Amino acid sequence: MNRSLIGIGLALLLVACDGGETVDPSTADTGSQPVVTRDAAGNLTSGLGWELLAFTRSGLTYGVAVAENVRDTERMWQSLPFDIPAPSVDYETDVLMVLGHAVSGSCPEIQFQGLVIEPNRAFGEFTFEHGRNGCTDDANPAAYVLAVERSALPDRFLLSLTAEDICRGCDEDAISVDLTNDDPDKSQWWALGRFGIVIRGAAPLDAHVYTMHFGGEVHPLAILARDWPAQPTWVGGGERFPDRVEAFTANCVGGKECIEDLDMIEPTGPACGANINSEPRQDIAIVITFADDGTCVVEVVPGTDGSEFRAPSSEPEG
């Protein structure tokens, strides 16, 4: 039989046995070259040390992320708008990696050509069917979810979306990864713990104030009587945890507004407060309750950042 016909027959047999994935016949030999398979969209599905688990047009654009354990994956799926379930990964041997590219709505075709792993960095390779210069400039997510073997990765490396910067300095298209440290790196914002401040209780005569202490820094916010909410309200938060939060009733000196000016805030009652001890991946709600006599209580509630009290249309003040 002609050798080329044998090669074509072998390629067809591999397609039939692989659930619809195509096989590149040039690498289907039983020699040292790995078998190259692609999904229906033309994405490469595996390579040395990695496997493509899913492709989704959701998640993040021009961003990358790494989950090293189940907690990281749970937080990633809570924080990013994926429309697929989180995959199952053996974190003893693998990490979960997300490469979130972006495509134009008028030119949505994209193909993943593999993960490149070098001694101090890793990045994805992609091709596009159309020339991107003629496409609309909207950025729609095209995210690739990979299982990557720990043994194939350096202990510490830079993970970037591509080899070159294609997003003019996007904050999340390149992150530092340290597989020797169990705490999430600050560049992986979705894995960090978040805090929020909720206020509730009696309306003030003039103002209720809370202050966040970051070492020697003090950041105040006064809630004036006219702005006091009738219901418990989420008023601010973030990812930079304060060391301590204190609250008290106050007058605004000279009858002027004293929203964020410590020099204009005159306490009129005792201060209540709480020390804040944050843990990686742990959200904390700081709930401040004022009584009719001006006394207050500060509670630290782990497991939520208090955002359930935030009105959908409101913006945080702090």
JSON list of N, CA, C and O in Angstrom, two decimals, residues 61-63 165-174:
[
{"chain": "A", "resi": 61, "resn": "THR", "atom": "N", "xyz": [-10.68, 39.49, 30.37]},
{"chain": "A", "resi": 61, "resn": "THR", "atom": "CA", "xyz": [-10.03, 39.90, 29.13]},
{"chain": "A", "resi": 61, "resn": "THR", "atom": "C", "xyz": [-8.66, 40.47, 29.45]},
{"chain": "A", "resi": 61, "resn": "THR", "atom": "O", "xyz": [-8.47, 41.18, 30.44]},
{"chain": "A", "resi": 62, "resn": "TYR", "atom": "N", "xyz": [-7.69, 40.14, 28.60]},
{"chain": "A", "resi": 62, "resn": "TYR", "atom": "CA", "xyz": [-6.31, 40.59, 28.77]},
{"chain": "A", "resi": 62, "resn": "TYR", "atom": "C", "xyz": [-5.84, 40.38, 30.20]},
{"chain": "A", "resi": 62, "resn": "TYR", "atom": "O", "xyz": [-5.33, 41.29, 30.85]},
{"chain": "A", "resi": 63, "resn": "GLY", "atom": "N", "xyz": [-6.04, 39.17, 30.70]},
{"chain": "A", "resi": 63, "resn": "GLY", "atom": "CA", "xyz": [-5.63, 38.86, 32.06]},
{"chain": "A", "resi": 63, "resn": "GLY", "atom": "C", "xyz": [-5.24, 37.41, 32.19]},
{"chain": "A", "resi": 63, "resn": "GLY", "atom": "O", "xyz": [-5.63, 36.55, 31.39]},
{"chain": "A", "resi": 165, "resn": "ASP", "atom": "N", "xyz": [3.95, 42.37, 25.23]},
{"chain": "A", "resi": 165, "resn": "ASP", "atom": "CA", "xyz": [2.84, 43.14, 25.79]},
{"chain": "A", "resi": 165, "resn": "ASP", "atom": "C", "xyz": [1.92, 43.57, 24.65]},
{"chain": "A", "resi": 165, "resn": "ASP", "atom": "O", "xyz": [2.32, 44.32, 23.76]},
{"chain": "A", "resi": 166, "resn": "ILE", "atom": "N", "xyz": [0.68, 43.09, 24.68]},
{"chain": "A", "resi": 166, "resn": "ILE", "atom": "CA", "xyz": [-0.25, 43.41, 23.61]},
{"chain": "A", "resi": 166, "resn": "ILE", "atom": "C", "xyz": [-1.38, 44.32, 24.10]},
{"chain": "A", "resi": 166, "resn": "ILE", "atom": "O", "xyz": [-2.27, 44.66, 23.35]},
{"chain": "A", "resi": 167, "resn": "CYS", "atom": "N", "xyz": [-1.32, 44.72, 25.37]},
{"chain": "A", "resi": 167, "resn": "CYS", "atom": "CA", "xyz": [-2.44, 45.45, 25.95]},
{"chain": "A", "resi": 167, "resn": "CYS", "atom": "C", "xyz": [-2.01, 46.80, 26.51]},
{"chain": "A", "resi": 167, "resn": "CYS", "atom": "O", "xyz": [-2.66, 47.37, 27.36]},
{"chain": "A", "resi": 168, "resn": "ARG", "atom": "N", "xyz": [-0.89, 47.32, 26.05]},
{"chain": "A", "resi": 168, "resn": "ARG", "atom": "CA", "xyz": [-0.39, 48.64, 26.45]},
{"chain": "A", "resi": 168, "resn": "ARG", "atom": "C", "xyz": [-0.37, 48.79, 27.97]},
{"chain": "A", "resi": 168, "resn": "ARG", "atom": "O", "xyz": [-0.85, 49.77, 28.54]},
{"chain": "A", "resi": 169, "resn": "GLY", "atom": "N", "xyz": [0.15, 47.78, 28.66]},
{"chain": "A", "resi": 169, "resn": "GLY", "atom": "CA", "xyz": [0.34, 47.91, 30.10]},
{"chain": "A", "resi": 169, "resn": "GLY", "atom": "C", "xyz": [-0.84, 47.52, 30.95]},
{"chain": "A", "resi": 169, "resn": "GLY", "atom": "O", "xyz": [-1.00, 48.06, 32.05]},
{"chain": "A", "resi": 170, "resn": "CYS", "atom": "N", "xyz": [-1.69, 46.60, 30.50]},
{"chain": "A", "resi": 170, "resn": "CYS", "atom": "CA", "xyz": [-2.78, 46.13, 31.36]},
{"chain": "A", "resi": 170, "resn": "CYS", "atom": "C", "xyz": [-2.20, 45.59, 32.67]},
{"chain": "A", "resi": 170, "resn": "CYS", "atom": "O", "xyz": [-1.17, 44.92, 32.67]},
{"chain": "A", "resi": 171, "resn": "ASP", "atom": "N", "xyz": [-2.88, 45.87, 33.77]},
{"chain": "A", "resi": 171, "resn": "ASP", "atom": "CA", "xyz": [-2.35, 45.48, 35.07]},
{"chain": "A", "resi": 171, "resn": "ASP", "atom": "C", "xyz": [-2.36, 43.98, 35.28]},
{"chain": "A", "resi": 171, "resn": "ASP", "atom": "O", "xyz": [-1.57, 43.46, 36.07]},
{"chain": "A", "resi": 172, "resn": "GLU", "atom": "N", "xyz": [-3.26, 43.26, 34.61]},
{"chain": "A", "resi": 172, "resn": "GLU", "atom": "CA", "xyz": [-3.47, 41.86, 34.94]},
{"chain": "A", "resi": 172, "resn": "GLU", "atom": "C", "xyz": [-3.04, 40.90, 33.84]},
{"chain": "A", "resi": 172, "resn": "GLU", "atom": "O", "xyz": [-3.31, 39.71, 33.92]},
{"chain": "A", "resi": 173, "resn": "ASP", "atom": "N", "xyz": [-2.36, 41.40, 32.78]},
{"chain": "A", "resi": 173, "resn": "ASP", "atom": "CA", "xyz": [-1.94, 40.48, 31.72]},
{"chain": "A", "resi": 173, "resn": "ASP", "atom": "C", "xyz": [-0.57, 39.87, 31.98]},
{"chain": "A", "resi": 173, "resn": "ASP", "atom": "O", "xyz": [-0.08, 39.08, 31.19]},
{"chain": "A", "resi": 174, "resn": "ALA", "atom": "N", "xyz": [0.04, 40.22, 33.14]},
{"chain": "A", "resi": 174, "resn": "ALA", "atom": "CA", "xyz": [1.29, 39.59, 33.56]},
{"chain": "A", "resi": 174, "resn": "ALA", "atom": "C", "xyz": [1.34, 39.61, 35.08]},
{"chain": "A", "resi": 174, "resn": "ALA", "atom": "O", "xyz": [1.12, 40.66, 35.70]}
]
